[in-house]
Structure formats: C-alpha cells, structure tokens
CSV table of C-alpha atoms in Angstrom, one decimal:
chain,number,residue,atom,x,y,z
A,74,MET,CA,-5.0,3.0,17.9
A,75,ILE,CA,-2.0,2.0,15.7
A,76,LYS,CA,-1.8,3.9,12.4
A,77,ILE,CA,-0.1,2.5,9.3
A,78,TYR,CA,1.0,4.7,6.5
A,79,THR,CA,2.0,3.4,3.1
A,80,ASP,CA,3.4,4.8,-0.1
A,81,GLY,CA,5.0,3.9,-3.4
A,82,ALA,CA,7.3,5.7,-5.9
A,83,CYS,CA,8.5,4.9,-9.4
A,84,SER,CA,10.8,6.5,-12.0
A,85,LYS,CA,10.1,5.9,-15.7
A,86,ASN,CA,6.7,4.5,-14.6
A,87,GLY,CA,5.8,1.4,-16.6
A,88,ALA,CA,8.8,1.4,-18.8
A,89,LYS,CA,11.1,-1.6,-19.3
A,90,ASP,CA,13.7,0.1,-17.1
A,91,ALA,CA,11.3,1.5,-14.5
A,92,VAL,CA,12.5,1.3,-10.9
A,93,GLY,CA,10.1,1.6,-8.0
A,94,GLY,CA,10.2,1.8,-4.3
A,95,TRP,CA,7.7,1.2,-1.5
A,96,ALA,CA,7.5,1.9,2.2
A,97,PHE,CA,5.3,1.6,5.2
A,98,CYS,CA,5.6,2.8,8.8
A,99,VAL,CA,3.8,1.9,12.0
A,100,ILE,CA,2.9,4.7,14.4
A,101,ASN,CA,1.8,4.3,18.0
A,102,ASP,CA,-0.7,6.3,20.1
A,103,GLU,CA,2.0,8.8,21.0
A,104,ASN,CA,2.6,9.5,17.3
A,105,GLU,CA,6.0,7.7,17.4
A,106,LEU,CA,7.5,5.5,14.8
A,107,ILE,CA,7.7,2.0,16.1
A,108,TYR,CA,8.5,0.0,12.9
A,109,HIS,CA,9.1,0.6,9.2
A,110,GLU,CA,10.0,-1.4,6.1
A,111,SER,CA,10.8,-0.5,2.6
A,112,GLY,CA,11.9,-2.2,-0.6
A,113,ALA,CA,12.3,-1.8,-4.3
A,114,GLU,CA,12.0,-3.7,-7.6
A,115,ARG,CA,12.3,-3.3,-11.3
A,116,PRO,CA,10.6,-3.2,-13.7
A,117,THR,CA,7.4,-1.9,-12.1
A,118,THR,CA,4.8,0.8,-11.9
A,119,ASN,CA,3.9,3.3,-9.3
A,120,ASN,CA,0.5,1.6,-8.7
A,121,ARG,CA,2.3,-1.7,-8.2
A,122,MET,CA,4.5,-0.1,-5.6
A,123,GLU,CA,1.5,1.3,-3.8
A,124,PHE,CA,-0.2,-2.1,-3.7
A,125,ILE,CA,3.0,-3.8,-2.4
A,126,ALA,CA,3.5,-1.3,0.3
A,127,MET,CA,0.0,-1.9,1.6
A,128,LEU,CA,0.2,-5.6,1.3
A,129,ARG,CA,3.5,-5.8,3.2
A,130,ALA,CA,2.1,-3.5,5.9
A,131,LEU,CA,-1.0,-5.6,6.3
A,132,GLN,CA,1.0,-8.8,6.5
A,133,TRP,CA,3.4,-7.4,9.1
A,134,VAL,CA,0.7,-5.9,11.2
A,135,ASN,CA,-1.4,-9.1,11.1
A,136,GLU,CA,1.6,-11.2,12.1
A,137,ASN,CA,2.9,-8.9,14.8
A,138,LEU,CA,0.2,-6.7,16.3
A,139,GLY,CA,-3.2,-7.9,15.0
A,140,LEU,CA,-5.5,-5.9,12.8
A,141,ASP,CA,-8.3,-5.0,15.3
A,142,ASP,CA,-7.0,-1.7,16.6
A,143,THR,CA,-5.3,-0.5,13.4
A,144,GLU,CA,-6.0,2.1,10.7
A,145,PHE,CA,-4.3,2.1,7.4
A,146,TYR,CA,-3.6,5.3,5.4
A,147,THR,CA,-2.8,5.6,1.7
A,148,ASP,CA,-2.6,8.5,-0.8
A,149,SER,CA,-3.4,6.3,-3.7
A,150,ALA,CA,-7.0,6.7,-4.8
A,151,LEU,CA,-6.7,3.6,-6.9
A,152,LEU,CA,-5.6,1.5,-4.0
A,153,PHE,CA,-8.2,3.0,-1.7
A,154,ASN,CA,-11.0,2.4,-4.1
A,155,THR,CA,-9.8,-1.1,-4.9
A,156,LEU,CA,-9.9,-2.0,-1.2
A,157,THR,CA,-13.1,-0.2,-0.3
A,158,GLN,CA,-15.3,-0.3,-3.4
A,159,TRP,CA,-14.3,-2.7,-6.1
A,160,ILE,CA,-12.6,-5.8,-4.6
A,161,GLU,CA,-15.8,-7.5,-3.5
A,162,SER,CA,-17.5,-7.4,-6.9
A,163,TRP,CA,-14.3,-8.4,-8.7
A,164,HIS,CA,-14.1,-11.4,-6.5
A,165,ARG,CA,-17.8,-12.3,-7.0
A,166,ASN,CA,-17.3,-11.9,-10.8
A,167,GLY,CA,-14.4,-14.3,-11.0
A,168,TRP,CA,-11.7,-11.6,-10.8
A,169,LYS,CA,-13.1,-9.8,-13.8
A,170,ARG,CA,-14.2,-6.2,-14.5
A,171,LYS,CA,-16.9,-5.1,-16.9
A,172,THR,CA,-14.3,-3.1,-18.8
A,173,GLY,CA,-11.0,-4.9,-19.3
A,174,GLU,CA,-8.5,-6.7,-17.1
A,175,ILE,CA,-7.7,-6.0,-13.5
A,176,LYS,CA,-4.2,-4.7,-13.4
A,177,ASN,CA,-1.9,-6.1,-10.6
A,178,LEU,CA,-4.4,-8.9,-10.1
A,179,ASP,CA,-1.8,-11.0,-8.3
A,180,LEU,CA,-1.6,-8.3,-5.6
A,181,VAL,CA,-5.3,-7.6,-5.6
A,182,LYS,CA,-5.9,-11.3,-4.8
A,183,GLU,CA,-3.4,-11.2,-2.0
A,184,LEU,CA,-5.0,-8.1,-0.6
A,185,TYR,CA,-8.5,-9.6,-0.7
A,186,PRO,CA,-8.4,-11.3,2.8
A,187,TYR,CA,-7.7,-7.8,4.3
A,188,ARG,CA,-10.7,-6.0,2.7
A,189,HIS,CA,-12.5,-5.5,6.0
A,190,CYS,CA,-9.7,-3.5,7.6
A,191,ARG,CA,-10.0,0.3,8.2
A,192,PHE,CA,-8.6,2.1,5.2
A,193,ASN,CA,-8.3,5.8,4.9
A,194,HIS,CA,-7.4,8.0,1.9
A,195,LEU,CA,-5.4,11.1,2.3
A,196,ARG,CA,-4.2,13.6,-0.3
A,197,GLY,CA,-0.6,13.1,-1.2
A,198,HIS,CA,1.9,15.8,-0.4
A,199,CYS,CA,-0.6,17.6,1.8
A,200,GLY,CA,1.8,18.0,4.7
A,201,ASP,CA,0.8,14.9,6.7
A,202,GLU,CA,4.0,14.0,8.6
A,203,TRP,CA,3.9,10.2,8.2
A,204,ASN,CA,2.6,10.2,4.6
A,205,GLU,CA,5.6,12.5,3.7
A,206,TRP,CA,7.9,10.3,5.6
A,207,CYS,CA,6.8,7.2,3.7
A,208,ASP,CA,7.1,9.0,0.4
A,209,LYS,CA,10.7,9.9,1.2
A,210,GLU,CA,11.5,6.3,2.3
A,211,ALA,CA,10.0,4.9,-0.9
A,212,VAL,CA,12.1,7.2,-3.0
A,213,VAL,CA,15.2,6.3,-1.0
A,214,ALA,CA,14.5,2.6,-1.6
A,215,ARG,CA,14.0,3.3,-5.4
A,216,LEU,CA,17.2,5.3,-5.6
A,217,SER,CA,19.2,2.6,-3.8
A,218,LEU,CA,18.1,0.0,-6.4
A,219,GLU,CA,18.8,2.5,-9.2
A,220,ALA,CA,22.4,2.9,-8.0
A,221,ASN,CA,23.0,-0.8,-8.3
C-alpha cells in the first residue's frame, strides 16, 4: 500500500501579501520516502495550499503509480470533508452550496474526478512522521518564495 501525505502552510493567511507553500510525499510499504514535491505561491490562503497539495499528489500518483493501491492523508478537516462528504452534492447542485459560495471552486472542480480515492484525516502536529515532514516542506517552500 502506497501512502501519500499532503500539507499546506501560509503566512498572513488571506492577506494581499500572503505567501503559501504546499508539499506532498509518497511513502512505500517499507515506510520509505520514494518521491516528494513542493511549491509556493502568492497571494493565497492556507486552505488553498492544502487543496493544491492534494491535487498535485493525486495527479502525480495517477500518472505514475495508479490510484488503486494508494491511501491519501491530510490534516485539513475542510479538505477531508470536501472530498468525502460535500463534493458530490455540490456537483449535483451545479457547484452551489445552500449557504454561500464554494471557496476555491476551481480546485474543488479539479479534485472532483478523484472523489472515490481513499482519503484519511489525521490530526495535525500529532507526531505522525510523514505529516510533520510535509508540514516542514510546505513551510520551506513558503519561506523560499518569501525570500525572493
């Protein structure tokens, strides 16, 4: 079973000068890192970075390994709930919610084809080795962009 961990980070969340980073890592059966990616952008939000991390991970795994024997892990309750509870009804309702707009709709629509994957939620900063690793990599990506 391949495990994919994703995370996002943002400073000045949602502000005009907000800078965010994202990261994902691919872990094999022996609990070894076999691939990772990260990136950053501005302006952005933490939630957007969480969504981009998962989208990039899903795309990479789909292109390189296949999705069948893969589990995805996120510490974002919003992302997890979007993928496992809300995305189907939003799609059925023409990408509308009962109460207001769907934030990051562009990314939600891109995530829709992957809605049947195995997603898991874990608490952030709970000591999970790979969740913590992704958190650090997302921060490094953010800091790298901030320095430029």
